[in-house]
Coordinates of C-alpha atoms and ligand atoms in Angstrom, one line a residue:
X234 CA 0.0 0.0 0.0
X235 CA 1.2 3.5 -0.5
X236 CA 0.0 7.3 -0.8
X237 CA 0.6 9.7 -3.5
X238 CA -0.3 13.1 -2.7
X239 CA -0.8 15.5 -5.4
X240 CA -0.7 19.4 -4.4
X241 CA -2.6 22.6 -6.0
X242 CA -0.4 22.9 -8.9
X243 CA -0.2 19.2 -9.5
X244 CA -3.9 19.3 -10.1
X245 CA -4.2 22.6 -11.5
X246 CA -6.1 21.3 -15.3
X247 CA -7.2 18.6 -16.9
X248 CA -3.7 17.8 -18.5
X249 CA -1.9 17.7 -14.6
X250 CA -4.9 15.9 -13.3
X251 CA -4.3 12.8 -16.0
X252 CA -0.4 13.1 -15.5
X253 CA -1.3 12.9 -11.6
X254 CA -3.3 9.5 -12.7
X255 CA -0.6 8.6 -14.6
X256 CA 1.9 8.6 -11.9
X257 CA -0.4 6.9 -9.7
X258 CA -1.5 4.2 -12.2
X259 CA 2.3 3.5 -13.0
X260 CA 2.2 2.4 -9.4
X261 CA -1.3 0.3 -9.1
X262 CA -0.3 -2.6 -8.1
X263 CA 1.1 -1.0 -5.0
X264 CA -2.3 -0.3 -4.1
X265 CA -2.2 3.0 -3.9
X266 CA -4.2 5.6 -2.9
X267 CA -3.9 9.0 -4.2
X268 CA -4.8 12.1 -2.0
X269 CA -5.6 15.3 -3.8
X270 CA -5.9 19.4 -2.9
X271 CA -7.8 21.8 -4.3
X272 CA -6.4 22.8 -7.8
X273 CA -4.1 25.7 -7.0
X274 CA -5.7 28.7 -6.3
X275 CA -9.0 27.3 -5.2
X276 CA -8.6 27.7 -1.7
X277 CA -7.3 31.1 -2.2
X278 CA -11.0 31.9 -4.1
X279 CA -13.0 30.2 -1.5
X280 CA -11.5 32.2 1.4
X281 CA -11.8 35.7 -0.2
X282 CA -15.3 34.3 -1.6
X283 CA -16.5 33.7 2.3
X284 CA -15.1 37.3 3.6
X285 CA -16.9 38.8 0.6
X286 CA -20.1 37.0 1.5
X287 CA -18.9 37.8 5.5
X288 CA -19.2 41.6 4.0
X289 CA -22.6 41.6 3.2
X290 CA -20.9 41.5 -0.4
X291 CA -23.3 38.9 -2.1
X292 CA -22.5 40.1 -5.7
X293 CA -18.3 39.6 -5.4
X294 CA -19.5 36.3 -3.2
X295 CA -21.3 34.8 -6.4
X296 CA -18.7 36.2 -9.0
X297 CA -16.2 34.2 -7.0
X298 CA -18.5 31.4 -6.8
X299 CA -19.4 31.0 -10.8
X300 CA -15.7 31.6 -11.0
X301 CA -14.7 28.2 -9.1
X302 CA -17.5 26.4 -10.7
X303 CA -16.4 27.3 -14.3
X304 CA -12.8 26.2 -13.8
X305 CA -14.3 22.9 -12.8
X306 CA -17.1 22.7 -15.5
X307 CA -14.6 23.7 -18.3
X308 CA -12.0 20.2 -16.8
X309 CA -15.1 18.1 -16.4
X310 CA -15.9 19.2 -20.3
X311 CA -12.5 18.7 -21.7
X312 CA -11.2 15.2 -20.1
X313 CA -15.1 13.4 -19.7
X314 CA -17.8 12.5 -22.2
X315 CA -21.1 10.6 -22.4
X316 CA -22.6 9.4 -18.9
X317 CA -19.5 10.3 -16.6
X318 CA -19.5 14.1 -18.1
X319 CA -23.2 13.6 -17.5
X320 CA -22.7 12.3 -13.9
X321 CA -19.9 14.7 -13.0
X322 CA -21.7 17.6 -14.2
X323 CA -24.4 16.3 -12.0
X324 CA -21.7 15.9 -9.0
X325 CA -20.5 19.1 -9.8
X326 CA -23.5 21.2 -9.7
X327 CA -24.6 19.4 -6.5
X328 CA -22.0 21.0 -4.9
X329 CA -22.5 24.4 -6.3
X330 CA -25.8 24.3 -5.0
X331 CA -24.5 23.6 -1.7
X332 CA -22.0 26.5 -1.7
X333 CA -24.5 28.9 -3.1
X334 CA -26.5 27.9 0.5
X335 CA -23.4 28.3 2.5
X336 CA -22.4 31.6 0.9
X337 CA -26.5 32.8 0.9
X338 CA -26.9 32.4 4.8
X339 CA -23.0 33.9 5.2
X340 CA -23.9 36.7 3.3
X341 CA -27.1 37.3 5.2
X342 CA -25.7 37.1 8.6
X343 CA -22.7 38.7 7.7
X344 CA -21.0 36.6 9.5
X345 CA -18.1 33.4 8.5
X346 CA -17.0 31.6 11.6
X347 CA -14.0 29.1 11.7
X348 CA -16.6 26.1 11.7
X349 CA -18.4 27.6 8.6
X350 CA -15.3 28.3 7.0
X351 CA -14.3 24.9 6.7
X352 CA -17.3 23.5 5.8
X353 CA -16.8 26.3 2.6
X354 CA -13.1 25.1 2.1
X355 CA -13.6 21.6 1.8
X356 CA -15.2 22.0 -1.5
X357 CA -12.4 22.8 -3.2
X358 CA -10.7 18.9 -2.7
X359 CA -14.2 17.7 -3.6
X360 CA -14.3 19.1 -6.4
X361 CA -11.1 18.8 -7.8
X362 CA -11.0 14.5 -6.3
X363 CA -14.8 14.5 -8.4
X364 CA -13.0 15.5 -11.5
X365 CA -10.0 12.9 -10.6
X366 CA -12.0 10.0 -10.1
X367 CA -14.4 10.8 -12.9
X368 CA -11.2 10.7 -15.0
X369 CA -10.1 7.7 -14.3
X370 CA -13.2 5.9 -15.0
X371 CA -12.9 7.7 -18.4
X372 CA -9.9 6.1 -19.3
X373 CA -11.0 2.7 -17.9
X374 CA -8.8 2.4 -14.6
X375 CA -10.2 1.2 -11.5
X376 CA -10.8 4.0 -8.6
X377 CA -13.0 4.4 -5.9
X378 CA -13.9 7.4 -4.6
X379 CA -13.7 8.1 -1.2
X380 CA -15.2 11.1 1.3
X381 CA -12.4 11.5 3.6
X382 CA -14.8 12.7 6.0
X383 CA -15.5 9.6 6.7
X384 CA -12.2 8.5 8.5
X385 CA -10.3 11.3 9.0
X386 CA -11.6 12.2 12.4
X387 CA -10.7 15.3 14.4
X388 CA -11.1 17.2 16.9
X389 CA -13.4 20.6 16.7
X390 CA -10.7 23.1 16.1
X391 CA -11.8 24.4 13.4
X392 CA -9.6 25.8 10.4
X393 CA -6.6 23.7 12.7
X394 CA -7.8 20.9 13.2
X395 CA -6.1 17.9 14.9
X396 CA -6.1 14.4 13.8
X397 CA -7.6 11.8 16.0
X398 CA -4.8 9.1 15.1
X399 CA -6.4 5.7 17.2
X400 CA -9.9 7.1 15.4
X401 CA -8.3 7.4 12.2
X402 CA -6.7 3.9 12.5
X403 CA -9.9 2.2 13.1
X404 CA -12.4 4.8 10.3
X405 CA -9.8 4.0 8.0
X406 CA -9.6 0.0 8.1
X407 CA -13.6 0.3 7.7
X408 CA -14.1 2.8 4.6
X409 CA -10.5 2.9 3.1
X410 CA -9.7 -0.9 1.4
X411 CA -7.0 -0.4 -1.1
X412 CA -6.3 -3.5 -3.1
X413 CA -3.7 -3.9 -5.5
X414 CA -5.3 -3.1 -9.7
X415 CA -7.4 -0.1 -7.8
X416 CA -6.7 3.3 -7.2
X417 CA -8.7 4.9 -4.1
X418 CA -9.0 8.7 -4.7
X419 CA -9.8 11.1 -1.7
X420 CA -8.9 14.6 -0.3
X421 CA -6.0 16.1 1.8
X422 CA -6.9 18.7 4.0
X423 CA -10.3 17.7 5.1
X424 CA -11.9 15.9 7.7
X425 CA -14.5 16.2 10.4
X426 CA -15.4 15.5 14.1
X427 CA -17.5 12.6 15.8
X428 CA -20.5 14.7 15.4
X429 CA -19.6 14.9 11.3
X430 CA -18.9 18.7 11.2
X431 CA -16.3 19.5 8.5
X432 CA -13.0 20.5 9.8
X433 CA -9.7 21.4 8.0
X434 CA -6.2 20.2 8.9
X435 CA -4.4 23.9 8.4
X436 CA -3.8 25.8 4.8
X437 CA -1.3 23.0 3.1
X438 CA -2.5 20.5 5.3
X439 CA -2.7 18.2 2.3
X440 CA 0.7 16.7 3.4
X441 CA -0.1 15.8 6.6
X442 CA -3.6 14.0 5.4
X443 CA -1.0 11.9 2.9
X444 CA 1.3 10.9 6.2
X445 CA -1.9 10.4 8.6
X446 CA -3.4 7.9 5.9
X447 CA -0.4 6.1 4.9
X448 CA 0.4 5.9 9.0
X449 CA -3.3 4.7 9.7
X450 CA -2.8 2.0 6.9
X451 CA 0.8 1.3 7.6
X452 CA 1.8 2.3 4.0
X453 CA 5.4 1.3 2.8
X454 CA 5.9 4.7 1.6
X455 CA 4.5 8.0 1.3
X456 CA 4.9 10.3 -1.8
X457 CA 4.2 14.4 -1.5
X458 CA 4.2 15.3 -5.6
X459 CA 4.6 18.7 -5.9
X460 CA 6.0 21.7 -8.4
X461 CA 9.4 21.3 -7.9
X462 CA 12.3 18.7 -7.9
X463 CA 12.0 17.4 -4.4
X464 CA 13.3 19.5 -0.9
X465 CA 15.7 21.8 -2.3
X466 CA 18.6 23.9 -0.3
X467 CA 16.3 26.6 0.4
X468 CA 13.4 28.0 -1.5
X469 CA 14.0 28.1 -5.8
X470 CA 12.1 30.8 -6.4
X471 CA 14.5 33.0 -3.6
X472 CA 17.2 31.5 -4.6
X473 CA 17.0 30.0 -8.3
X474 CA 20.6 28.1 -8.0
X475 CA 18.8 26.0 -5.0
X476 CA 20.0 22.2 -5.5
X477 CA 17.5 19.2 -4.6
X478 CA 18.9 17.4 -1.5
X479 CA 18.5 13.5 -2.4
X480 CA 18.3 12.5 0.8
X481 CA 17.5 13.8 4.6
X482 CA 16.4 12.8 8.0
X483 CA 13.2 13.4 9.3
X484 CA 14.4 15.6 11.6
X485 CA 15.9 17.8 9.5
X486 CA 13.2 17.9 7.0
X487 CA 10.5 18.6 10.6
X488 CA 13.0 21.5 11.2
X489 CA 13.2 23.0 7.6
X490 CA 9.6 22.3 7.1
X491 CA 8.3 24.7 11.1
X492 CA 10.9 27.2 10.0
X493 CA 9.3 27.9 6.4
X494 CA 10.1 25.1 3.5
X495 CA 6.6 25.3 2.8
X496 CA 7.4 22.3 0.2
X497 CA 6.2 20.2 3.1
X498 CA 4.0 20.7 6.1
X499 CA 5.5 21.0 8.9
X500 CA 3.3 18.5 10.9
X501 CA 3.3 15.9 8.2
X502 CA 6.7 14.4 9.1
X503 CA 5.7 13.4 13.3
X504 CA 2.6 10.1 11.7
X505 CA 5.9 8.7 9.2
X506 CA 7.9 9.1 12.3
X507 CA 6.0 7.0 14.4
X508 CA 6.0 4.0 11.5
X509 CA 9.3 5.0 10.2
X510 CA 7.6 5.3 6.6
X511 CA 10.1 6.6 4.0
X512 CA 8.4 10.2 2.3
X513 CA 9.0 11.1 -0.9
X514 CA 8.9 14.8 -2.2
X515 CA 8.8 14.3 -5.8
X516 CA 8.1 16.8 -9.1
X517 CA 5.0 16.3 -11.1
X518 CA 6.4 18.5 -13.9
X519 CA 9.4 16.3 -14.2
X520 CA 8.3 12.5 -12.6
X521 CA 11.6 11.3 -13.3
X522 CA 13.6 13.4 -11.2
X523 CA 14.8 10.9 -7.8
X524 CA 13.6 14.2 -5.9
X525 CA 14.0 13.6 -1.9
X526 CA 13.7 10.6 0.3
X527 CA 13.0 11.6 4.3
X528 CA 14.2 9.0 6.2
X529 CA 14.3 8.0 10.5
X530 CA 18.2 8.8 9.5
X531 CA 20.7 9.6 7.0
X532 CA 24.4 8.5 7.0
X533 CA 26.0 11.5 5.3
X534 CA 26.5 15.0 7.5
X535 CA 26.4 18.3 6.1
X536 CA 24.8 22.0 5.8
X537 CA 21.3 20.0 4.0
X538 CA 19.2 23.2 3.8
X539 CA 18.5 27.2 5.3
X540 CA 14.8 27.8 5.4
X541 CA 13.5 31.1 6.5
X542 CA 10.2 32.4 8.0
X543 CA 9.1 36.2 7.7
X544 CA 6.8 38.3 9.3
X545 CA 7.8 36.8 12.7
X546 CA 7.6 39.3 15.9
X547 CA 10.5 39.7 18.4
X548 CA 9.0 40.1 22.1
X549 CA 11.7 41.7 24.5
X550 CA 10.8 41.7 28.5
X551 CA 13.4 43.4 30.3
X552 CA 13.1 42.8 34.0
X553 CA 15.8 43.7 37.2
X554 CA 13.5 41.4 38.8
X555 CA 14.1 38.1 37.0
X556 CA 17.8 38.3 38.3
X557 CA 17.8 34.7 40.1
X558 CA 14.4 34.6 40.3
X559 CA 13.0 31.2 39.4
X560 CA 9.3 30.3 38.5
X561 CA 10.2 33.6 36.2
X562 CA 10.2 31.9 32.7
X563 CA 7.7 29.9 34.1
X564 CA 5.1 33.1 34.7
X565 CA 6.3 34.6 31.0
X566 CA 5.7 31.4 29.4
X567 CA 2.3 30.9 31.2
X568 CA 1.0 33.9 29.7
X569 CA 1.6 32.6 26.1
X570 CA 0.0 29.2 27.1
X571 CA -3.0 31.3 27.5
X572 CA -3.3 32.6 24.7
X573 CA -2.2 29.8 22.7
X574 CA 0.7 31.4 21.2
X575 CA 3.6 29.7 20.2
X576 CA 7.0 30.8 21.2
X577 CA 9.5 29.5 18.5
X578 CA 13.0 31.1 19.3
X579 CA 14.2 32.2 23.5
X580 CA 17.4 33.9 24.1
X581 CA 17.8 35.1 27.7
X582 CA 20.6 37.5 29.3
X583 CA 20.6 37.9 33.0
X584 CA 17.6 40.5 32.9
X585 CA 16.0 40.0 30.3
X586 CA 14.1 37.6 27.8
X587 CA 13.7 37.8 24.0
X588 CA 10.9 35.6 21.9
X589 CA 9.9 35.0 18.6
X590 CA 6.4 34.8 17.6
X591 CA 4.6 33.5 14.7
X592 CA 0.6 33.8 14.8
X593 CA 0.5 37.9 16.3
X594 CA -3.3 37.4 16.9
X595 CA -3.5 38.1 20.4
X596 CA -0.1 40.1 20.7
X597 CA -2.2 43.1 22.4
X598 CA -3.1 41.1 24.9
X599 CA 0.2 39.3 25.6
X600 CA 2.6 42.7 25.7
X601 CA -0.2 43.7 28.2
X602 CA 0.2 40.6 30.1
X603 CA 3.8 40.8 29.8
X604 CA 4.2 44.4 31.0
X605 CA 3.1 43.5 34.9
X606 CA 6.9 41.5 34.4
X607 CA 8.7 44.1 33.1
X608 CA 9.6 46.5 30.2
X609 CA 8.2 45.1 27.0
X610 CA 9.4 46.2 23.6
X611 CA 7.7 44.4 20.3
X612 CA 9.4 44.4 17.1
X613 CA 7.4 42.9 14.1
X614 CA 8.8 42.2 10.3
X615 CA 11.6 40.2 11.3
X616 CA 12.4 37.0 9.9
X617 CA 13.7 33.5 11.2
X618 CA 17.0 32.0 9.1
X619 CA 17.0 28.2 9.9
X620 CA 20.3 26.5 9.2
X621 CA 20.0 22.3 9.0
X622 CA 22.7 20.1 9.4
X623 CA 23.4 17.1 11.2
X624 CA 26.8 16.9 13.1
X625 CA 27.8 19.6 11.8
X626 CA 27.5 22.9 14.7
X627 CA 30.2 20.5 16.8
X628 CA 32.7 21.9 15.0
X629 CA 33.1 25.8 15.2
X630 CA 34.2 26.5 11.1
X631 CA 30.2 26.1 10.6
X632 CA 29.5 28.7 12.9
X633 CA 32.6 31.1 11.3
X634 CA 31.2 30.2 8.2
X635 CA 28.0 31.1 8.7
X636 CA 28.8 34.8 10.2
X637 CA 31.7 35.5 8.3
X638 CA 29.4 35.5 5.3
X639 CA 26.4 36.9 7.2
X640 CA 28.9 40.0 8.1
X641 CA 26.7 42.7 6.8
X642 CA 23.7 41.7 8.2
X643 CA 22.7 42.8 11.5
X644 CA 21.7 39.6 13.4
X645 CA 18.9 39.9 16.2
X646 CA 18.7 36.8 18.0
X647 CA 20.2 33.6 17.7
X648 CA 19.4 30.4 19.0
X649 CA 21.7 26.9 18.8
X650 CA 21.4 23.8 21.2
X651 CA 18.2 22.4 21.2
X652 CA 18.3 20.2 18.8
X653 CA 22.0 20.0 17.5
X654 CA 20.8 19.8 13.5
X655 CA 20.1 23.7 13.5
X656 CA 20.9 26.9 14.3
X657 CA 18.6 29.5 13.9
X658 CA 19.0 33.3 13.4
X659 CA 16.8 36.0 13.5
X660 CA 17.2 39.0 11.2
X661 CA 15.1 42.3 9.5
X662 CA 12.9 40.6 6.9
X663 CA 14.1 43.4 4.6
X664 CA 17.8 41.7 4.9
X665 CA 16.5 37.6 5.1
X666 CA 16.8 37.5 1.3
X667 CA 19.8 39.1 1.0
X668 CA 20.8 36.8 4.3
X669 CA 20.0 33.8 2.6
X670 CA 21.3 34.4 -0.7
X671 CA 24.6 35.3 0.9
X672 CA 24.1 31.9 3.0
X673 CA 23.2 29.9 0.2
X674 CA 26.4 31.2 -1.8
X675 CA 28.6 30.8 0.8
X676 CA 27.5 26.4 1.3
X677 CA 25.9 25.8 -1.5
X678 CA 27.5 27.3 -4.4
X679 CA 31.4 26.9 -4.4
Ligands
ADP756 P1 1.8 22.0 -3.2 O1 0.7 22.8 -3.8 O2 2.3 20.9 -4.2 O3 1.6 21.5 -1.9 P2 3.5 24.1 -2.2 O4 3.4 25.4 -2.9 O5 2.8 23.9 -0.9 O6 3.1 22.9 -3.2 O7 5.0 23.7 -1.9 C1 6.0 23.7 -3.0 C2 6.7 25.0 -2.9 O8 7.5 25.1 -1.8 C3 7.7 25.2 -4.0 O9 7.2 25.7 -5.2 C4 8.8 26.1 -3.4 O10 8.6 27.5 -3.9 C5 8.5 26.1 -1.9 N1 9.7 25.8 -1.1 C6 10.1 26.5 0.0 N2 11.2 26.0 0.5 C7 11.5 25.0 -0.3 C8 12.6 24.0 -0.3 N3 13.6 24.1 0.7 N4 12.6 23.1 -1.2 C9 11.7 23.0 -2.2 N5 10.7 23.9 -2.3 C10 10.6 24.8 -1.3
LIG757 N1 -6.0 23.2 -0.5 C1 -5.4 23.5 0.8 C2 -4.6 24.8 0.8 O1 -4.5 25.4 -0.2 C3 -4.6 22.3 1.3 C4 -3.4 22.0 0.5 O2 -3.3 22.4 -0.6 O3 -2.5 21.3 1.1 O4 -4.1 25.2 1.9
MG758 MG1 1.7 22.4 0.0

């Protein structure tokens, strides 16, 4: 059994949607089953589609709306004919009808919460696995398609939601049979709670459907197929010279992955982990590329990759107090907890503490919080450099390296020692290109 996962652009037309069952149907005897997103740009539509319709803005709301449904239409008219254009057509306007409902009682409450959203959202892997498996019976191959509503249980946080792996394991053996001569077709990104509300797993969460399945089955491998030629040493279209890395660890590729290599998500590596199933990132566009194999470990040691994340916010607390005062971190720390932040980087001096957060939602609140502890001082557009490498930060000519070429960037923070494989930095976003091109030249490109 394995899992091919096929992203946005992957699926984007008719002619990407046959190369996806091409790739898959190379592999059928595997009995594979192939997980599918939105075509790209669909999600993007159906969000901006629900805050129109959130706006009282009915018209934009239904432009958007005959929009989504005429990119589908036009696929479902080019690849199918007789009955299964019939049937899809059928399937598809189903749907529409259903969205035109959502978006109708949206638009009249002017109101989109988190649970509604996702309910919206899903359609777009609906629609897109409709076409997919439609296809396929077009050209004669066996598929099945499946709701992956049905097994992919979750909690009820909407729009991030998280997988109920023992309920997973148990849905899945019940609706999800793959045999060897069948391909089983279903969405990433969606799911739904014991009650059967529609959740979502997180924008990209695609990835981390493929590695929840194939770890709910016990796959022998997993496959993310995607627009470029596998995890690259940083992001080609910053740095067009970027090389695909053949092989890297699962750690590193968790690390690269939370500090920006968007290529795959960054909680889709923890289900492989736990069956030590191999991951493949591999390029539609070009199928014969090896692309990258994510392994429990990887012989060969190394700079493998520098991600980086922008618009990250640097909290500073500056407090005489702290001196030898424990429980201190402790208190700080408790006040993120609360509001469900996530603290990514910590460097501490004697008196003071410096953070680095992603998701700013409740910042107002926190620096509030914060200021009964001390001075507070925010700085946003900042951006997190994340060097990966196994064994290599033992030995100090990494670090002079890294800085030497880094000497005209001012660096803000840097943090090394929790996990041995990476050393992060944090500088202005207006220099992290510049940073990273520098980087990149300096490991990469001599
Ligand atoms: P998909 O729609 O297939 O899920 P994504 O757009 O989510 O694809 O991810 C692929 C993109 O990730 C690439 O086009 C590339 O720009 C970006 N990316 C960022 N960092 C890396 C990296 N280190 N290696 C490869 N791609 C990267
Ligand atoms: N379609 C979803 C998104 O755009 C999930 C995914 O593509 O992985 O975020
Ligand atoms: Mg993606």
């Amino acid at each position: 059994m394995i899992v091919l996962k096929f992203g946005g652009t992957s699926v984007q037309n008719a002619t990407m949607m046959d190369r996806a069952l091409d790739i898959t149907y190379n592999r059928i005897n595997d009995a594979p089953i192939l997980v599918a997103s939105a075509m790209s740009k669909i999600t993007d539509t159906l969000i901006k589609l629900s805050a129109a319709a959130a706006d009282g803005d009915g018209e934009t709301a239904q432009v958007l709306l005959e929009e989504i449904m005429k990119r589908h239409t036009n696929v479902a008219k080019e690849f199918l004919t007789g009955s299964n254009l019939e049937e899809a057509t059928k399937r598809l306007d189903t749907y529409k009808q259903e969205l035109y409902s959502l978006v109708k009682g949206v638009t009249l409450l002017k109101e989109c919460s988190k649970r509604t959203l996702d309910t919206i959202l899903a359609f777009g892997e609906l629609l897109s696995t409709t076409l997919i498996a439609y296809r396929a019976k077009e050209r004669g191959i066996p598929a099945e398609f499946v709701d992956s509503r049905l097994f992919m249980r979750t909690d009820d946080s909407f729009s991030n939601a998280t997988p109920l792996m023992r309920e997973i394991r148990k849905l899945a053996k019940k609706h999800l049979k793959p045999v060897p001569g069948k391909i089983i077709v279903c969405q990433g990104f969606i799911g739904s709670t014991a009650e059967g509300v529609t959740t979502t797993l997180g924008r990209g969460g695609s990835d981390y459907s493929a590695t929840l399945i194939g770890a709910a089955i016990g796959a022998s491998s997993v496959e993310i197929w995607t627009d470029v030629n596998g995890i690259m040493t940083t992001d080609p279209r910053v740095i067009p010279s970027a090389r695909s890395i053949p092989e890297i660890s699962y750690q590193e590729a968790a690390e690269l992955a939370y500090f920006g290599a968007k290529v795959v998500h960054p909680s889709s590596i923890q289900p492989a982990i736990e069956q030590k199933i191999p991951v493949w990132v591999k390029n539609t566009h070009n199928p014969d590329h090896p692309g990258t194999v994510i392994l429990p470990d990887v012989e060969s040691s190394g700079l493998r990759a520098i991600a980086a994340k922008k618009s990250i916010t640097l909290i500073n607390v500056v407090s005489s107090r702290m001196l030898n005062a424990y429980g201190f971190l402790s208190k700080i720390f408790s006040i993120f907890e609360k509001h469900r932040t996530p603290v990514d980087l910590i460097a501490t001096s004697e008196v003071s503490v410096t953070m680095s957060v992603d998701n700013t939602s409740r910042l107002k609140e926190i620096t509030h919080e914060l200021q009964q502890y001390g001075e507070v001082d925010v700085r946003r557009n900042r951006a997190i450099l994340c060097l990966v490498g196994k064994n290599i930060w033992d030995d100090g000519e990494w670090f002079i390296r890294a800085f030497t070429a880094l000497r005209t960037i001012p660096v803000k923070l840097i943090s090394y020692g929790g996990s041995h494989i990476n050393l992060s930095l944090v500088v202005e976003e207006e220099n992290s290109e510049e940073a990273i091109r520098l980087l990149h030249r300096e490991f990469f490109e001599t």
